[in-house]
């Protein structure tokens, strides 16, 4: 699912969204200039353990990469994902 075209940046709700099999995968964020603070990812229980969360984050990161944006990960899953995917390390600010 590494296709950024399928995600929606819902700026009204400050979250990225993906409709998958009638269920919603969500990533809440706050934005300050070109830095997206990635707060919380939500993957429905029935979609877990199938790589959906990681695939969704790949898509989000590709989308943000095209915008020359930076990210500040806050949730444990997002931090772990970015640690395991060094191709995005140049986008990460405020590592903690």
PDB file of C-alpha atoms in Angstrom:
ATOM      1  CA  UNK A   1       0.000   0.000   0.000  1.00  0.00           C
ATOM      2  CA  UNK A   2       2.848   2.429  -0.562  1.00  0.00           C
ATOM      3  CA  UNK A   3       0.666   4.737  -2.602  1.00  0.00           C
ATOM      4  CA  UNK A   4       0.289   8.241  -1.234  1.00  0.00           C
ATOM      5  CA  UNK A   5      -2.597   8.888  -3.647  1.00  0.00           C
ATOM      6  CA  UNK A   6      -4.966   6.893  -1.451  1.00  0.00           C
ATOM      7  CA  UNK A   7      -4.533   8.916   1.710  1.00  0.00           C
ATOM      8  CA  UNK A   8      -6.529  12.031   2.492  1.00  0.00           C
ATOM      9  CA  UNK A   9      -5.076  14.981   4.380  1.00  0.00           C
ATOM     10  CA  UNK A  10      -8.158  16.095   6.298  1.00  0.00           C
ATOM     11  CA  UNK A  11      -6.933  19.545   7.316  1.00  0.00           C
ATOM     12  CA  UNK A  12     -10.239  20.348   9.064  1.00  0.00           C
ATOM     13  CA  UNK A  13      -9.628  17.523  11.538  1.00  0.00           C
ATOM     14  CA  UNK A  14      -5.795  17.653  11.465  1.00  0.00           C
ATOM     15  CA  UNK A  15      -5.400  14.043  10.433  1.00  0.00           C
ATOM     16  CA  UNK A  16      -4.457  11.789   7.585  1.00  0.00           C
ATOM     17  CA  UNK A  17      -7.095   9.247   6.648  1.00  0.00           C
ATOM     18  CA  UNK A  18      -7.330   6.061   4.653  1.00  0.00           C
ATOM     19  CA  UNK A  19     -10.535   4.187   3.918  1.00  0.00           C
ATOM     20  CA  UNK A  20      -9.687   0.503   3.770  1.00  0.00           C
ATOM     21  CA  UNK A  21     -12.358  -2.146   3.377  1.00  0.00           C
ATOM     22  CA  UNK A  22     -14.912   0.293   4.769  1.00  0.00           C
ATOM     23  CA  UNK A  23     -12.813   1.015   7.857  1.00  0.00           C
ATOM     24  CA  UNK A  24     -10.773   4.109   8.625  1.00  0.00           C
ATOM     25  CA  UNK A  25      -7.069   4.230   9.400  1.00  0.00           C
ATOM     26  CA  UNK A  26      -6.190   7.582  10.970  1.00  0.00           C
ATOM     27  CA  UNK A  27      -3.113   9.574  11.936  1.00  0.00           C
ATOM     28  CA  UNK A  28      -3.733  12.676  14.049  1.00  0.00           C
ATOM     29  CA  UNK A  29      -1.258  15.529  13.741  1.00  0.00           C
ATOM     30  CA  UNK A  30      -0.662  19.135  14.631  1.00  0.00           C
ATOM     31  CA  UNK A  31       1.102  21.387  12.157  1.00  0.00           C
ATOM     32  CA  UNK A  32       3.446  24.310  12.694  1.00  0.00           C
ATOM     33  CA  UNK A  33       4.786  25.769   9.433  1.00  0.00           C
ATOM     34  CA  UNK A  34       6.220  22.769   7.554  1.00  0.00           C
ATOM     35  CA  UNK A  35       6.556  20.515  10.634  1.00  0.00           C
ATOM     36  CA  UNK A  36       3.917  17.863  11.275  1.00  0.00           C
ATOM     37  CA  UNK A  37       3.806  16.561  14.824  1.00  0.00           C
ATOM     38  CA  UNK A  38       2.547  12.987  14.436  1.00  0.00           C
ATOM     39  CA  UNK A  39       0.454  12.447  17.553  1.00  0.00           C
ATOM     40  CA  UNK A  40      -1.540   9.221  17.308  1.00  0.00           C
ATOM     41  CA  UNK A  41      -2.183   6.500  14.741  1.00  0.00           C
ATOM     42  CA  UNK A  42      -5.369   4.476  14.898  1.00  0.00           C
ATOM     43  CA  UNK A  43      -5.729   1.192  13.029  1.00  0.00           C
ATOM     44  CA  UNK A  44      -9.002  -0.752  13.449  1.00  0.00           C
ATOM     45  CA  UNK A  45      -8.525  -4.001  15.348  1.00  0.00           C
ATOM     46  CA  UNK A  46      -9.522  -6.156  12.367  1.00  0.00           C
ATOM     47  CA  UNK A  47      -6.779  -4.583  10.215  1.00  0.00           C
ATOM     48  CA  UNK A  48      -3.945  -4.942  12.720  1.00  0.00           C
ATOM     49  CA  UNK A  49      -1.046  -7.353  12.280  1.00  0.00           C
ATOM     50  CA  UNK A  50      -1.289  -7.158   8.495  1.00  0.00           C
ATOM     51  CA  UNK A  51       1.167  -4.330   7.917  1.00  0.00           C
ATOM     52  CA  UNK A  52      -1.635  -1.815   7.429  1.00  0.00           C
ATOM     53  CA  UNK A  53      -0.229   0.688   9.934  1.00  0.00           C
ATOM     54  CA  UNK A  54       3.255   0.561   8.434  1.00  0.00           C
ATOM     55  CA  UNK A  55       1.937   0.770   4.880  1.00  0.00           C
ATOM     56  CA  UNK A  56      -0.207   3.747   5.856  1.00  0.00           C
ATOM     57  CA  UNK A  57       2.786   5.490   7.437  1.00  0.00           C
ATOM     58  CA  UNK A  58       4.868   4.861   4.302  1.00  0.00           C
ATOM     59  CA  UNK A  59       2.131   6.562   2.281  1.00  0.00           C
ATOM     60  CA  UNK A  60       1.932   9.501   4.703  1.00  0.00           C
ATOM     61  CA  UNK A  61       5.700   9.928   4.672  1.00  0.00           C
ATOM     62  CA  UNK A  62       5.816   9.857   0.864  1.00  0.00           C
ATOM     63  CA  UNK A  63       3.050  12.474   0.784  1.00  0.00           C
ATOM     64  CA  UNK A  64       4.951  14.695   3.230  1.00  0.00           C
ATOM     65  CA  UNK A  65       8.242  14.129   1.425  1.00  0.00           C
ATOM     66  CA  UNK A  66       6.719  15.579  -1.751  1.00  0.00           C
ATOM     67  CA  UNK A  67       5.739  18.659   0.269  1.00  0.00           C
ATOM     68  CA  UNK A  68       9.286  19.010   1.694  1.00  0.00           C
ATOM     69  CA  UNK A  69       7.739  18.740   5.145  1.00  0.00           C
ATOM     70  CA  UNK A  70       9.367  17.630   8.381  1.00  0.00           C
ATOM     71  CA  UNK A  71       7.911  15.369  11.052  1.00  0.00           C
ATOM     72  CA  UNK A  72       8.120  15.189  14.814  1.00  0.00           C
ATOM     73  CA  UNK A  73       6.967  11.717  15.929  1.00  0.00           C
ATOM     74  CA  UNK A  74       5.132  11.503  19.243  1.00  0.00           C
ATOM     75  CA  UNK A  75       3.344   8.145  19.335  1.00  0.00           C
ATOM     76  CA  UNK A  76       5.381   4.985  20.011  1.00  0.00           C
ATOM     77  CA  UNK A  77       4.298   3.234  16.799  1.00  0.00           C
ATOM     78  CA  UNK A  78       5.324   6.181  14.644  1.00  0.00           C
ATOM     79  CA  UNK A  79       8.665   6.521  16.464  1.00  0.00           C
ATOM     80  CA  UNK A  80       9.351   2.819  15.972  1.00  0.00           C
ATOM     81  CA  UNK A  81       8.359   2.992  12.296  1.00  0.00           C
ATOM     82  CA  UNK A  82      10.738   5.887  11.664  1.00  0.00           C
ATOM     83  CA  UNK A  83      13.574   4.132  13.491  1.00  0.00           C
ATOM     84  CA  UNK A  84      13.057   1.093  11.241  1.00  0.00           C
ATOM     85  CA  UNK A  85      12.859   3.189   8.046  1.00  0.00           C
ATOM     86  CA  UNK A  86      16.007   5.314   7.838  1.00  0.00           C
ATOM     87  CA  UNK A  87      15.063   6.559   4.357  1.00  0.00           C
ATOM     88  CA  UNK A  88      12.892   9.133   6.185  1.00  0.00           C
ATOM     89  CA  UNK A  89      15.499  10.176   8.773  1.00  0.00           C
ATOM     90  CA  UNK A  90      16.215  13.454   6.979  1.00  0.00           C
ATOM     91  CA  UNK A  91      12.592  14.445   7.612  1.00  0.00           C
ATOM     92  CA  UNK A  92      12.639  13.891  11.393  1.00  0.00           C
ATOM     93  CA  UNK A  93      13.117  16.821  13.762  1.00  0.00           C
ATOM     94  CA  UNK A  94      13.156  16.900  17.552  1.00  0.00           C
ATOM     95  CA  UNK A  95      14.249  13.286  17.950  1.00  0.00           C
ATOM     96  CA  UNK A  96      13.494  11.982  21.404  1.00  0.00           C
TER      97      UNK A  96
END
